[in-house]
């Protein structure tokens, strides 16, 4: 049977896995499955699977978002987060039968909960006003929430902080994220942090005497992009800073004995292009060792994709004997699972042409449940045992995979004009026939410090299904190829990075005789949108372009983006107040009169990362010059439109991309 081509709507039928969590006895694990329901809304539910069984059992039901499953240390209960009552709250599910019990009724919700090691307490984060009493919190009904939202929309926004908006959260208020502890036996809440700062809970010591959190407690925090790791005494609430205040530090974990702390971060030597380091702090000697000092790859998951929903553990996680630390890292277009000894010996535990998006470690069995995505399989869980044997546990999206054809990427490496090695991939079109010529679409990722690679990408597969050769690369500035490479685009936007993507096109045309050099298209979002705008202002080689959530004017970007006030300085070396002419010279808007390529501009109305005025300016300039241009504005959409935006808006976006390329290519 010939498999059919992928369609625009197919992403809505996919099941997306995340957050695997071993049960204490190591015989079962829980996870989160996210789908899109008949109402075209995201919903997520909890599942549990016995390692000896082929199918999983569903734990939660309904059109809600249930996530963050955490087994109690004795394995009798599961704590999870659910928005079924209106906002995210904490719920407790007994595993011997019975209904889930709601633990929190905080007005603004309770999130990211974890158990203490003895199971007597639960720690979580809550958004609180200065005078809130955690002992008397009452959530609003859905009707009251809606009324409050409507009333708030009628009030003026009084802004006093530099950081007053966020693409993820919209306009910010005076509430702060604080850490709260819940006594399971007494059923009481105690607020552990206070003041006019945000606190991010990390871990609690085995004896429960101290907790780890990350925060910026400086009086200048509104102007800084730093964070430190702190210790908080749970009895006295005394706070001790663990790191030096010279960078960004986060994701801290106690070793099983509590004698050591592993954490991630860096000193911002290359600002936001700095590779993440892994540190270990000795609680007794107060000495810190950097285990990753000699490495040259990025810790964590920097993969770009459009079918990942929900967070997962990425490390650091301690081994049971405290001699090793486990984590995932991004390298050469793949995300792998690693371990490092306390003497700095690095070992790959799972490395393939794939994307390890999360893992759970069981200390007794010395085994892992790992979540893996590949370019042709959206997601599955695997058991990686102590003997390095890999066993597939799930068979997600089987019906989809049995009926739909996917294109296998061909890895390419080519030389840029200045001799740098650039890595990328080519997808052949659906139903490929030798001797036939096909149009090509070049994709440019955002970031710029991110990474294309070995993961399932619906948009790429869709373009291939529509008869296009798809070319996607990791130009300089991308993660996965070392510190020098990821830093190479800073101060050189539109220079070497532009040369890299154009060299990719040259290489593809020289290598693949089935590409029609007269039918070339280009698209990209965010930084990729900037690059698309830059490309059409500097070459006429492309017959069609689609720019998404783009940047066209760095001068105005400085004042309108939620990151503009620092991003210009960090990426270009100057901002609006330092050198407006230099910013104008690297703004695609300056070259609008040179654009001859038909351009489609796609932008979300609520994008605060690359605000919609960036698209508006480019459209008006091009239209005023009587260029071939169209502008599509997506209501209610922020910067995440293509990844986690409203499903119906995602479909519209994809259809517009296909329409434009079909018209001109």
XYZ file of C-alpha atoms in Angstrom:
665
model
C 0.000 0.000 0.000
C 1.331 3.406 -0.980
C 1.414 5.747 1.969
C -0.216 9.139 1.538
C 1.508 12.500 1.787
C 1.423 14.482 5.024
C -1.235 17.207 5.209
C -1.447 20.549 6.957
C -3.855 19.223 9.584
C -1.845 16.095 10.429
C -0.060 17.659 13.396
C -3.454 17.843 15.120
C -3.694 14.043 15.179
C -0.298 13.497 16.810
C 0.207 12.323 20.378
C 3.156 14.101 22.008
C 4.902 12.530 25.039
C 6.840 14.304 27.780
C 8.071 14.119 31.393
C 8.758 10.403 32.057
C 8.916 9.638 35.808
C 10.019 6.330 37.344
C 7.948 4.975 40.233
C 10.025 4.370 43.413
C 10.049 0.582 42.912
C 11.373 0.918 39.356
C 8.786 -1.392 37.809
C 6.546 1.314 36.330
C 6.804 4.857 35.064
C 4.350 7.688 34.472
C 4.335 10.224 31.688
C 2.324 13.031 30.076
C 0.552 12.694 26.737
C -0.582 15.877 24.971
C -3.113 15.804 22.148
C -5.455 18.190 20.334
C -9.128 17.405 20.950
C -12.234 17.804 18.809
C -12.606 21.366 20.071
C -9.210 22.161 18.513
C -7.734 22.689 21.978
C -4.669 21.172 23.630
C -5.256 18.694 26.411
C -2.792 16.603 28.374
C -3.335 13.520 30.490
C -1.281 11.230 32.684
C -0.469 7.648 31.746
C 1.347 4.851 33.596
C 3.055 1.829 32.092
C 4.389 -1.334 33.701
C 7.787 -2.110 32.194
C 6.644 -5.680 31.571
C 3.547 -4.631 29.644
C 3.224 -3.373 26.093
C 0.479 -0.823 26.673
C 0.040 2.039 29.118
C -2.978 2.797 31.309
C -4.562 6.237 31.284
C -4.778 7.861 34.726
C -6.540 11.156 34.063
C -9.329 12.036 31.640
C -11.170 15.078 30.359
C -10.455 18.158 28.288
C -7.922 19.603 30.729
C -4.179 20.027 31.030
C -2.823 17.516 33.537
C 0.949 17.431 33.939
C 3.979 17.180 36.239
C 3.327 13.688 37.716
C 5.441 13.044 40.814
C 5.327 9.781 42.783
C 5.405 10.028 46.562
C 8.613 8.479 47.980
C 6.635 5.491 49.301
C 4.993 4.975 45.909
C 1.404 5.097 47.203
C 0.350 8.425 45.668
C 0.965 10.617 42.657
C 1.057 14.380 42.892
C 0.177 16.238 39.706
C -0.818 19.618 38.330
C -4.174 20.270 36.647
C -6.122 23.262 35.362
C -9.482 21.455 35.623
C -10.744 23.976 38.181
C -9.755 27.003 36.088
C -6.098 27.687 36.916
C -3.263 25.188 37.550
C -3.626 23.622 41.009
C -2.055 20.630 42.761
C -3.922 17.347 43.010
C -3.155 14.086 44.798
C -4.117 10.724 43.309
C -4.062 7.604 45.569
C -2.734 4.593 43.684
C -4.807 2.062 45.629
C -7.998 3.459 44.089
C -10.187 6.483 44.588
C -10.591 9.917 43.105
C -7.928 12.623 42.895
C -8.014 15.142 45.746
C -7.378 18.840 45.187
C -4.621 20.097 47.513
C -4.359 23.774 46.619
C -6.907 26.497 45.965
C -4.471 29.358 45.411
C -6.051 32.285 43.581
C -3.309 32.404 40.957
C -2.569 28.696 40.967
C 0.214 26.428 42.200
C 2.828 24.892 39.901
C 6.032 22.851 39.608
C 5.523 20.778 42.740
C 8.017 18.265 44.157
C 8.014 15.952 47.189
C 10.462 16.230 50.050
C 12.681 13.157 50.316
C 10.712 11.785 53.305
C 7.342 12.411 51.690
C 6.136 14.540 54.578
C 6.147 17.797 52.609
C 5.399 19.134 49.146
C 7.176 22.191 47.762
C 5.769 24.296 44.952
C 5.711 27.759 43.426
C 2.826 30.212 43.683
C 2.313 33.674 42.216
C 1.570 35.961 45.169
C 0.837 39.593 45.937
C 2.765 41.261 48.758
C 0.021 40.874 51.346
C -1.238 37.423 50.350
C -1.746 34.892 53.121
C -0.938 31.374 51.943
C -3.066 29.928 54.738
C -6.180 31.579 53.323
C -6.176 31.190 49.576
C -9.382 30.770 47.639
C -9.478 30.203 43.913
C -11.966 32.002 41.748
C -14.650 30.191 39.806
C -14.311 30.109 36.021
C -17.020 32.765 35.822
C -15.198 34.955 38.348
C -11.913 34.484 36.461
C -13.540 35.618 33.238
C -15.120 38.637 34.935
C -11.795 39.616 36.500
C -10.098 39.322 33.105
C -12.719 41.555 31.498
C -12.450 44.143 34.271
C -8.662 44.163 34.011
C -8.877 44.782 30.255
C -10.763 48.005 30.950
C -8.095 49.413 33.277
C -5.000 51.361 32.213
C -1.665 49.602 32.676
C 0.622 51.525 35.031
C 4.227 50.675 34.164
C 7.203 51.359 36.442
C 9.603 48.498 35.599
C 11.870 47.966 32.609
C 10.795 44.307 32.503
C 7.073 44.908 32.251
C 6.064 42.427 29.564
C 6.903 38.922 28.461
C 6.057 37.067 25.280
C 5.093 34.027 27.353
C 3.035 35.877 29.992
C 1.924 39.104 28.351
C 1.889 42.267 30.464
C 3.284 41.624 33.935
C 1.823 42.735 37.254
C 3.324 43.131 40.733
C 2.873 39.480 41.718
C 6.028 37.499 42.419
C 6.772 33.784 42.232
C 7.343 32.481 45.767
C 8.175 29.076 47.210
C 5.580 27.468 49.472
C 5.838 24.269 51.517
C 2.824 22.088 52.299
C 2.777 19.829 55.372
C 1.044 16.652 54.175
C -0.021 15.468 57.646
C -1.107 18.814 59.065
C -2.467 20.041 55.709
C -0.938 23.483 56.269
C 0.916 25.904 53.988
C 4.006 27.966 54.866
C 5.523 30.611 52.611
C 9.319 30.187 52.596
C 10.378 33.196 50.517
C 9.314 36.814 50.647
C 10.089 40.198 49.155
C 9.897 41.857 45.770
C 11.732 39.166 43.762
C 10.928 36.003 41.836
C 12.120 32.696 43.307
C 12.583 29.463 41.367
C 12.558 26.298 43.497
C 15.291 23.781 42.632
C 15.581 21.031 45.272
C 15.340 20.132 48.960
C 18.123 18.481 50.952
C 17.660 14.811 51.987
C 17.197 15.839 55.636
C 14.759 18.620 54.710
C 16.796 21.300 56.457
C 17.625 23.414 53.416
C 16.230 24.095 49.977
C 17.937 25.266 46.821
C 16.470 28.060 44.738
C 17.640 30.338 41.954
C 16.911 34.063 41.887
C 18.325 37.513 41.347
C 17.998 39.221 44.727
C 19.925 42.329 43.676
C 18.351 45.747 44.039
C 19.290 46.169 40.373
C 17.475 42.992 39.269
C 15.166 44.945 36.951
C 18.236 45.926 34.918
C 20.133 42.634 35.119
C 19.920 39.252 33.403
C 21.740 37.303 36.073
C 20.663 34.625 38.526
C 22.335 32.893 41.442
C 21.867 29.659 43.379
C 20.894 30.144 47.025
C 20.487 27.936 50.088
C 17.484 28.590 52.329
C 17.256 27.204 55.879
C 13.688 25.863 56.181
C 13.603 26.495 59.958
C 15.074 29.996 60.175
C 14.490 31.093 56.553
C 18.082 32.365 56.507
C 19.461 32.661 52.962
C 23.028 31.953 51.815
C 24.258 32.665 48.311
C 26.125 29.742 46.775
C 27.321 31.269 43.468
C 29.317 34.439 42.863
C 26.816 36.819 41.280
C 28.862 36.885 38.075
C 26.548 35.083 35.662
C 23.421 33.000 35.210
C 23.081 29.839 37.325
C 20.099 27.485 37.554
C 18.890 23.844 37.732
C 20.534 22.769 40.979
C 20.232 19.266 42.529
C 21.427 17.766 45.821
C 23.358 14.510 45.725
C 21.642 11.582 47.542
C 23.613 12.238 50.748
C 23.198 16.000 50.535
C 26.965 16.490 50.640
C 27.226 17.858 47.111
C 25.190 20.047 44.765
C 25.286 19.887 40.969
C 24.090 22.894 39.008
C 24.177 24.442 35.546
C 25.071 27.933 34.392
C 27.834 30.123 33.027
C 29.644 33.392 33.633
C 28.194 35.055 30.509
C 31.618 35.428 28.917
C 29.899 35.445 25.525
C 26.622 36.797 26.924
C 23.679 34.761 25.583
C 25.997 32.848 23.240
C 27.900 31.271 26.161
C 27.958 27.482 26.435
C 26.370 26.096 29.604
C 28.738 24.600 32.190
C 28.195 21.853 34.798
C 29.407 22.638 38.316
C 29.625 20.596 41.511
C 29.660 22.347 44.890
C 30.943 20.576 48.012
C 28.676 21.506 50.942
C 31.358 20.820 53.589
C 34.434 22.375 51.954
C 32.419 25.036 50.083
C 34.596 24.406 47.018
C 33.212 24.418 43.468
C 34.535 22.369 40.546
C 33.565 22.887 36.900
C 33.272 19.406 35.384
C 32.686 20.689 31.840
C 35.700 22.973 31.632
C 37.285 21.078 28.728
C 34.095 20.324 26.780
C 32.977 22.174 23.696
C 29.301 21.357 23.315
C 26.060 22.671 24.756
C 24.461 21.083 27.810
C 20.680 20.875 27.573
C 18.203 20.592 24.724
C 18.544 23.341 22.089
C 16.694 21.483 19.328
C 14.239 23.450 17.188
C 10.989 21.704 16.291
C 7.237 22.217 16.035
C 5.869 19.051 17.685
C 7.315 19.197 21.197
C 4.856 20.085 23.961
C 5.549 19.803 27.690
C 8.773 19.888 29.691
C 10.993 16.957 30.663
C 13.986 16.272 32.893
C 17.257 17.199 31.202
C 19.627 16.991 34.171
C 21.757 17.276 36.103
C 20.697 14.076 37.906
C 22.936 12.275 40.411
C 23.819 8.577 40.279
C 22.994 6.531 43.386
C 26.672 6.287 44.395
C 27.221 10.043 43.881
C 30.161 9.370 41.581
C 28.405 10.432 38.371
C 26.020 13.058 37.062
C 23.633 12.464 34.136
C 22.378 15.063 31.653
C 21.382 15.624 28.023
C 23.404 17.720 25.614
C 23.097 19.167 22.087
C 25.846 18.164 19.687
C 26.172 18.140 15.893
C 22.428 18.243 15.235
C 21.488 15.594 17.801
C 20.549 15.610 21.484
C 22.147 12.762 23.466
C 22.230 11.348 27.007
C 25.558 11.630 28.840
C 27.209 10.872 32.151
C 30.261 12.483 33.701
C 32.282 11.264 36.665
C 33.356 13.638 39.420
C 36.856 13.414 37.959
C 35.569 14.787 34.674
C 35.398 11.640 32.539
C 32.628 12.146 29.958
C 30.720 9.183 28.515
C 27.841 8.991 26.057
C 25.057 6.695 27.306
C 22.695 7.080 24.337
C 23.860 8.682 21.122
C 22.094 8.322 17.776
C 20.668 10.396 14.952
C 17.871 11.444 17.269
C 16.579 13.900 19.825
C 16.573 12.756 23.461
C 13.988 15.178 24.845
C 14.006 13.936 28.449
C 14.815 11.083 30.811
C 14.127 9.528 34.207
C 16.797 7.674 36.189
C 16.154 4.854 38.675
C 18.965 4.605 41.255
C 18.357 0.988 42.284
C 18.101 -0.495 38.800
C 20.707 1.897 37.355
C 18.363 2.253 34.376
C 16.736 5.071 32.429
C 13.473 5.762 30.685
C 14.388 8.088 27.826
C 12.100 10.058 25.519
C 13.274 10.040 21.912
C 12.133 11.786 18.733
C 13.563 11.150 15.264
C 12.983 12.921 11.935
C 10.409 10.260 11.005
C 8.918 9.310 14.403
C 7.472 12.089 16.609
C 8.138 10.446 19.993
C 8.512 7.235 21.970
C 9.856 6.053 25.294
C 12.658 3.521 25.629
C 14.181 1.614 28.546
C 17.965 1.945 28.717
C 19.200 -0.573 31.297
C 22.466 -0.820 33.222
C 23.957 -3.037 30.486
C 23.232 -0.368 27.826
C 20.471 -2.509 26.315
C 17.706 -0.430 24.707
C 14.096 -1.635 24.669
C 11.222 0.260 23.059
C 8.369 0.800 25.529
C 5.759 2.697 23.518
C 4.543 2.767 19.943
C 3.066 6.244 19.724
C 1.284 7.498 16.618
C 1.326 4.045 15.014
C -1.782 4.614 12.870
C -0.330 7.884 11.585
C 3.049 6.319 10.784
C 1.437 3.324 9.035
C -0.523 5.551 6.683
C 1.649 8.606 6.105
C 4.924 8.833 4.201
C 7.808 10.723 5.805
C 10.992 11.896 4.155
C 14.310 10.752 5.646
C 16.792 13.646 5.876
C 20.135 13.376 4.100
C 22.955 14.898 6.126
C 25.244 17.328 4.302
C 28.431 19.157 5.310
C 29.888 21.848 3.085
C 32.428 24.644 3.171
C 31.360 28.238 3.669
C 33.130 30.899 1.630
C 35.662 31.477 4.419
C 36.325 27.772 4.920
C 34.064 27.034 7.896
C 32.340 23.641 7.902
C 28.548 24.029 7.898
C 26.182 21.163 8.673
C 22.673 20.687 7.326
C 20.081 18.360 5.853
C 18.091 17.836 2.671
C 14.608 16.312 2.453
C 13.562 14.868 -0.885
C 9.957 15.489 -1.946
C 7.159 12.964 -1.565
C 6.983 10.583 -4.522
C 10.482 11.572 -5.651
C 11.262 10.550 -9.252
C 14.713 10.450 -10.807
C 15.098 12.804 -13.740
C 12.437 15.209 -12.535
C 13.179 18.787 -11.421
C 11.815 20.071 -8.104
C 11.604 23.509 -6.471
C 13.606 24.077 -3.264
C 12.663 25.797 -0.011
C 15.441 26.991 2.294
C 14.487 27.062 6.012
C 16.398 29.285 8.479
C 15.940 28.679 12.221
C 15.449 31.269 14.932
C 17.524 32.015 17.991
C 20.004 32.552 16.475
C 21.544 30.324 19.161
C 19.437 27.230 18.551
C 19.866 24.075 16.471
C 18.109 22.266 13.651
C 18.584 18.541 13.739
C 17.406 14.989 14.173
C 13.871 15.524 15.421
C 10.393 15.275 13.940
C 9.447 18.548 12.236
C 5.954 18.648 10.764
C 6.508 21.822 8.732
C 9.587 20.355 7.005
C 7.769 17.124 6.250
C 4.756 19.053 4.967
C 6.844 21.034 2.484
C 8.444 17.808 1.248
C 4.966 16.278 0.968
C 3.922 19.194 -1.257
C 6.690 18.471 -3.724
C 9.519 20.683 -2.444
C 13.120 19.830 -1.738
C 13.672 21.160 1.796
C 17.095 22.493 2.774
C 17.812 23.346 6.409
C 21.179 24.075 7.995
C 22.921 25.255 11.139
C 24.793 28.408 10.068
C 27.332 30.041 12.371
C 25.587 31.192 15.521
C 23.870 27.813 15.942
C 24.425 25.568 18.937
C 25.871 22.101 18.587
C 29.270 22.939 17.084
C 31.256 24.508 19.892
C 31.779 27.870 21.578
C 33.594 29.601 18.726
C 30.877 28.601 16.259
C 27.878 29.691 18.368
C 29.518 33.047 19.092
C 30.488 33.685 15.476
C 27.374 35.594 14.373
C 27.448 38.131 17.205
C 28.495 41.474 15.793
C 28.175 40.101 12.259
C 24.448 39.762 11.469
C 24.014 39.630 7.715
C 27.699 38.783 7.260
C 29.098 35.309 7.732
C 25.688 33.895 8.670
C 24.189 35.182 5.403
C 27.156 33.715 3.550
C 26.550 30.332 5.202
C 22.926 29.989 4.121
C 23.733 31.124 0.599
C 26.626 28.648 0.451
C 24.119 25.983 1.492
C 22.007 26.806 -1.542
C 25.075 26.745 -3.813
C 26.115 23.359 -2.419
C 22.647 21.888 -2.823
C 22.423 23.050 -6.444
C 25.861 21.626 -7.223
C 25.173 18.301 -5.479
C 21.559 17.528 -6.375
C 20.734 17.758 -10.071
C 17.019 17.370 -9.363
C 16.740 20.885 -7.870
C 15.388 23.531 -10.228
C 17.644 26.536 -9.697
C 14.976 28.811 -11.150
C 12.468 27.878 -8.431
C 14.020 28.705 -5.067
C 12.079 29.785 -1.974
C 13.145 30.836 1.516
C 11.405 31.076 4.867
C 12.253 31.420 8.545
C 10.959 32.765 11.829
C 12.317 35.160 14.463
C 16.053 35.410 13.679
C 15.167 33.254 10.666
C 12.639 35.948 9.774
C 15.359 38.579 10.040
C 17.545 36.477 7.766
C 14.695 36.027 5.269
C 14.196 39.805 5.208
C 17.932 40.325 4.822
C 18.185 37.787 2.015
C 15.450 39.361 -0.141
C 17.098 42.759 0.303
C 20.478 41.468 -0.845
C 19.789 38.949 -3.611
C 17.134 38.217 -6.214
C 17.939 34.499 -6.456
C 14.740 33.495 -4.666
C 11.410 33.561 -6.484
C 9.328 33.551 -3.294
C 9.890 34.256 0.412
C 7.830 33.922 3.588
C 9.049 35.872 6.601
C 7.614 34.893 9.974
C 7.582 36.766 13.320
C 10.515 38.671 11.900
C 12.776 41.597 12.670
C 13.038 44.377 10.108
C 14.233 47.378 12.140
C 16.738 47.043 14.998
C 16.221 50.699 15.950
C 12.604 50.211 16.999
C 13.220 46.626 18.175
C 15.294 48.108 21.014
C 12.236 49.728 22.573
C 9.341 47.442 21.684
C 10.610 43.878 22.195
C 10.519 42.254 25.630
C 14.241 41.540 25.108
C 15.185 44.492 22.873
C 16.796 46.603 25.583
C 19.572 44.027 26.050
C 19.464 41.903 22.875
C 20.847 44.606 20.590
C 23.798 45.207 22.901
C 24.460 41.511 23.407
C 24.158 40.521 19.739
C 25.443 43.583 17.904
C 27.670 45.237 20.501
C 25.664 48.469 20.615
C 22.110 49.671 21.032
C 19.979 52.560 19.867
C 21.666 55.035 22.207
C 25.191 53.948 21.243
C 25.127 53.866 17.453
C 21.778 54.244 15.671
C 23.462 54.383 12.258
C 25.147 51.017 12.810
C 21.801 49.467 13.778
C 20.142 50.987 10.725
C 22.862 49.549 8.481
C 21.983 45.989 9.565
C 18.207 46.564 9.489
C 16.455 44.864 6.523
C 14.087 47.846 6.333
C 16.959 49.969 5.006
C 17.124 47.757 1.912
C 13.385 47.631 1.152
C 13.913 49.344 -2.200
C 16.207 46.486 -3.283
C 13.568 43.780 -2.700
C 12.327 42.109 -5.888
C 11.257 38.770 -4.380
C 7.510 38.343 -3.737
C 7.268 38.395 0.073
C 4.589 37.085 2.430
C 4.781 38.508 5.967
C 3.255 36.395 8.771
C 3.033 37.837 12.282
C 1.170 37.250 15.558
C -0.776 40.193 16.987
C 0.452 39.435 20.541
C 4.080 38.728 19.706
C 6.109 40.638 22.298
C 9.444 39.027 21.341
C 9.425 40.341 17.777
C 6.449 42.709 17.995
C 4.077 43.003 15.064
C 5.224 46.539 14.287
C 8.337 44.878 12.828
C 6.150 43.210 10.213
C 4.042 46.335 9.778
C 7.037 48.524 8.967
C 8.358 46.139 6.354
C 4.934 45.701 4.763
C 4.192 49.422 4.555
C 7.618 50.192 3.095
C 7.339 47.454 0.467
C 3.728 48.252 -0.386
C 4.530 51.939 -0.643
C 7.283 50.990 -3.102
C 4.684 48.906 -5.027
C 6.507 45.652 -4.370
C 4.819 42.232 -4.445
C 3.966 41.772 -0.755
C 1.152 40.499 1.477
C 0.702 40.712 5.242
C -1.193 38.188 7.398
C -1.850 39.035 11.055
C -2.784 36.231 13.466
C -5.138 37.336 16.277
C -4.252 36.209 19.796
C -0.936 34.697 18.651
C 2.392 35.312 20.340
C 5.934 34.338 19.296
C 5.155 30.641 19.806
C 2.482 30.516 17.077
C 4.197 27.796 15.032
C 4.943 25.560 18.034
C 2.219 25.883 20.647
C -0.183 28.422 19.160
C -3.894 27.809 18.749
C -4.196 24.753 16.478
C -6.546 26.461 14.012
C -4.142 29.406 13.719
C -1.258 26.978 13.133
C -3.216 25.402 10.279
C -3.918 28.837 8.774
C -0.243 29.738 9.005
C 0.852 26.571 7.205
C -1.792 27.000 4.520
C -0.596 30.541 3.815
C 2.996 29.315 3.471
C 1.933 26.603 1.026
C -0.283 29.047 -0.885
C 2.569 31.496 -1.378
C 5.130 28.957 -2.505
C 2.595 27.241 -4.748
C 1.805 30.580 -6.401
C 5.383 31.606 -7.107
C 7.355 28.344 -7.289
